Amino acid sequence: DTAVSQTPKYLVTQMGNDKSIKCEQNLGHDTMYWYKQDSKKFLKIMFSYNNKELIINETVPNRFSPKSPDKAHLNLHINSLELGDSAVYFCASSQVMTSEAFFGQGTRLTVV
Amino acid sequence: ELKVEQNPLFLSMQEGKNYTIYCNYSTTSDRLYWYRQDPGKSLESLFVLLSNGAVKQEGRLMASLDTKARLSTLHITAAVHDLSATYFCAVDTSNSGYALNFGKGTSLLVTP
């Protein structure tokens, strides 16, 4: 039973399109995150939600919009995709804001 | 701005040898995390170090934390090929909303 699951695993799309990535966790955690891993493997926080409330919104273009319908779900919608958005996006969750995070399998987004 | 620096970034070592990966961070934090990532895979939590002087061991890996020096080490004993992966350290602080701030990762290759 997957703890943190993301869909899709791979996403290839053209510039200018709008796409969404979905994330669900069945761990009962309070906090969920979106991280971006670039081509050099560097991981950077994008958003953090605690109990459906946005906690962190790092310097991310407003084309990226997270939505948390409930504690177990955190989706990421991206408008007007650009080549530079190509990366692996990881969803993660943790019990409270100060504990270890468990990561989903990642979504490899390729914008062509 | 919190900075997390790992070194080395690349490490090629022979099976059976010992080595240490270092992780320095720039601001006060009592919590440090080590993750492993295999190529194309998710991040797997290895160690959670929650206080000064914490030491944890799992198999051939041992992690320690010195919060006064703002330094964590990941020691590899008698390396085997299965340890080949990228290792990340990460720190969370209240200033970052407790999201993980990652180092750039250490790509480890263990050769026969």
XYZ file of C-alpha atoms in Angstrom:
224
model
C 0.000 0.000 0.000
C 1.715 3.164 -1.246
C 2.108 5.815 1.457
C 2.514 8.877 -0.768
C 1.355 8.449 -4.340
C 1.560 10.855 -7.231
C 0.009 10.731 -10.655
C 1.094 10.768 -13.344
C 4.628 9.418 -13.085
C 5.583 10.862 -16.459
C 4.137 13.896 -18.193
C 5.223 15.137 -21.608
C 3.469 18.220 -22.867
C 3.878 21.175 -25.162
C 4.752 24.704 -24.164
C 1.737 26.782 -23.270
C -0.363 23.874 -22.056
C -1.926 23.593 -18.611
C -1.367 20.434 -16.582
C -2.030 19.042 -13.126
C -0.214 16.619 -10.881
C -2.115 14.857 -8.131
C -0.811 13.660 -4.787
C -2.414 11.589 -2.085
C -1.058 10.290 1.218
C -2.585 7.573 3.369
C -0.309 8.118 6.375
C -2.677 10.428 8.241
C -0.087 13.217 8.117
C -0.941 16.856 8.727
C 1.561 18.482 6.400
C 2.136 18.052 2.682
C 4.742 19.558 0.385
C 5.734 20.036 -3.214
C 9.419 19.958 -4.051
C 11.079 20.515 -7.415
C 14.210 18.595 -8.420
C 16.092 20.119 -11.332
C 18.371 18.466 -13.855
C 21.325 18.780 -11.463
C 19.329 16.908 -8.795
C 18.953 19.991 -6.622
C 15.802 19.813 -4.496
C 13.918 22.950 -3.574
C 10.712 23.464 -1.640
C 7.866 25.028 -3.592
C 4.836 24.836 -1.308
C 3.878 23.522 2.090
C 0.386 22.923 3.418
C -0.538 22.178 7.008
C -4.091 21.016 7.631
C -5.129 22.367 4.213
C -3.645 25.790 5.009
C -0.830 27.195 2.876
C 2.272 27.635 5.038
C 5.046 28.203 2.526
C 4.897 29.712 -0.883
C 8.460 30.035 -2.049
C 9.505 32.175 -4.967
C 7.550 30.230 -7.503
C 5.876 31.736 -10.586
C 2.189 32.290 -10.031
C 1.577 29.924 -12.937
C 1.971 27.240 -10.262
C -1.069 26.873 -8.035
C -1.383 24.242 -5.340
C -4.740 23.081 -4.062
C -5.445 20.992 -0.991
C -9.040 19.753 -0.944
C -8.383 17.842 2.278
C -5.478 16.806 4.507
C -4.744 13.729 2.428
C -4.502 15.444 -0.948
C -2.323 18.158 -2.417
C -2.516 18.822 -6.119
C -0.338 21.054 -8.262
C -1.718 22.871 -11.265
C 0.612 24.529 -13.727
C -0.581 27.049 -16.302
C 1.140 28.083 -19.504
C 3.951 25.587 -19.207
C 7.442 26.730 -20.160
C 10.548 24.791 -21.159
C 12.165 25.720 -17.844
C 9.417 23.944 -15.937
C 10.878 20.615 -17.029
C 11.937 18.850 -13.832
C 10.906 16.124 -11.427
C 8.226 17.212 -8.991
C 8.005 15.398 -5.684
C 5.124 15.403 -3.285
C 5.904 14.654 0.353
C 4.126 14.494 3.674
C 5.066 14.581 7.348
C 3.297 13.995 10.629
C 3.855 17.513 11.887
C 5.927 20.314 10.473
C 9.061 19.241 12.288
C 9.328 15.579 11.484
C 10.779 13.529 8.664
C 9.097 13.760 5.318
C 8.024 10.805 3.198
C 8.237 11.298 -0.531
C 6.144 10.159 -3.447
C 7.729 8.515 -6.468
C 7.976 11.804 -8.349
C 6.472 13.140 -11.563
C 8.905 13.710 -14.393
C 7.578 16.662 -16.349
C 9.016 17.319 -19.789
C 7.923 20.417 -21.666
C 8.662 20.369 -25.394
C 19.113 32.455 3.953
C 19.759 28.921 5.160
C 22.577 27.206 3.307
C 23.284 23.513 3.416
C 26.592 22.371 1.966
C 27.662 18.815 1.345
C 31.034 17.544 0.392
C 32.182 15.849 -1.567
C 29.591 16.159 -4.318
C 31.010 13.155 -6.147
C 32.661 10.177 -4.584
C 34.036 7.088 -6.223
C 35.295 4.493 -3.803
C 36.337 0.883 -3.872
C 34.389 -1.852 -2.209
C 35.595 -2.504 1.295
C 36.825 1.031 1.904
C 35.578 3.559 4.452
C 34.629 7.139 3.787
C 32.758 10.086 5.301
C 30.364 12.555 3.717
C 30.092 15.936 5.398
C 27.107 18.228 5.716
C 27.441 21.782 7.011
C 24.561 24.171 7.525
C 24.470 27.876 8.174
C 21.820 28.465 10.813
C 20.654 27.033 14.095
C 18.709 23.820 13.797
C 18.396 20.758 15.980
C 17.042 18.561 13.237
C 18.962 17.032 10.404
C 17.870 14.375 7.938
C 19.687 12.062 5.571
C 18.017 10.691 2.473
C 19.081 8.284 -0.229
C 18.008 8.525 -3.846
C 18.603 5.842 -6.463
C 18.591 6.934 -10.130
C 15.073 7.714 -11.306
C 13.601 6.888 -7.921
C 12.123 8.629 -4.939
C 13.893 9.782 -1.796
C 14.205 7.244 0.979
C 14.621 8.437 4.540
C 17.781 7.023 6.127
C 18.287 8.898 9.371
C 16.589 11.540 11.461
C 18.927 13.279 13.906
C 17.028 15.314 16.436
C 19.553 16.538 18.980
C 23.155 17.485 19.517
C 25.371 14.438 19.745
C 22.820 12.152 18.110
C 24.332 9.105 16.444
C 22.391 6.548 14.443
C 23.561 3.456 12.611
C 21.959 1.245 10.027
C 24.062 -1.453 8.462
C 27.195 0.069 6.939
C 25.991 3.641 7.410
C 26.358 5.759 10.524
C 25.177 9.351 10.874
C 26.020 11.873 13.572
C 25.062 15.425 14.415
C 26.999 18.230 16.097
C 24.631 21.176 16.357
C 27.263 23.453 17.859
C 29.520 22.984 14.858
C 26.470 22.838 12.571
C 27.881 19.677 11.096
C 26.574 16.237 10.332
C 28.542 13.316 8.987
C 27.498 10.178 7.159
C 30.143 7.506 7.569
C 30.331 4.545 5.241
C 32.035 1.428 6.512
C 33.338 -1.299 4.187
C 31.425 -0.010 1.189
C 29.542 -2.396 -1.075
C 28.172 -1.796 -4.567
C 24.577 -1.638 -3.290
C 25.411 1.605 -1.513
C 25.887 3.382 -4.848
C 23.297 6.184 -4.874
C 22.948 9.899 -4.222
C 22.848 10.918 -0.573
C 21.214 14.129 0.548
C 21.321 15.861 3.869
C 18.559 18.293 4.764
C 17.814 20.714 7.548
C 14.532 22.263 8.613
C 14.078 25.455 10.587
C 11.198 27.581 11.772
C 12.330 30.297 9.346
C 11.724 27.966 6.442
C 8.329 26.899 7.771
C 9.947 23.588 8.673
C 10.286 22.586 5.036
C 13.445 20.687 4.240
C 16.409 22.627 2.896
C 18.556 20.182 1.004
C 22.239 20.015 0.258
C 23.239 19.426 -3.358
C 23.676 15.733 -2.770
C 26.671 13.420 -2.870
C 26.743 10.989 -5.775
C 28.422 7.854 -4.500
C 29.770 5.158 -6.794
C 31.184 2.029 -5.244
C 33.347 0.020 -7.598
C 34.784 -3.490 -7.294
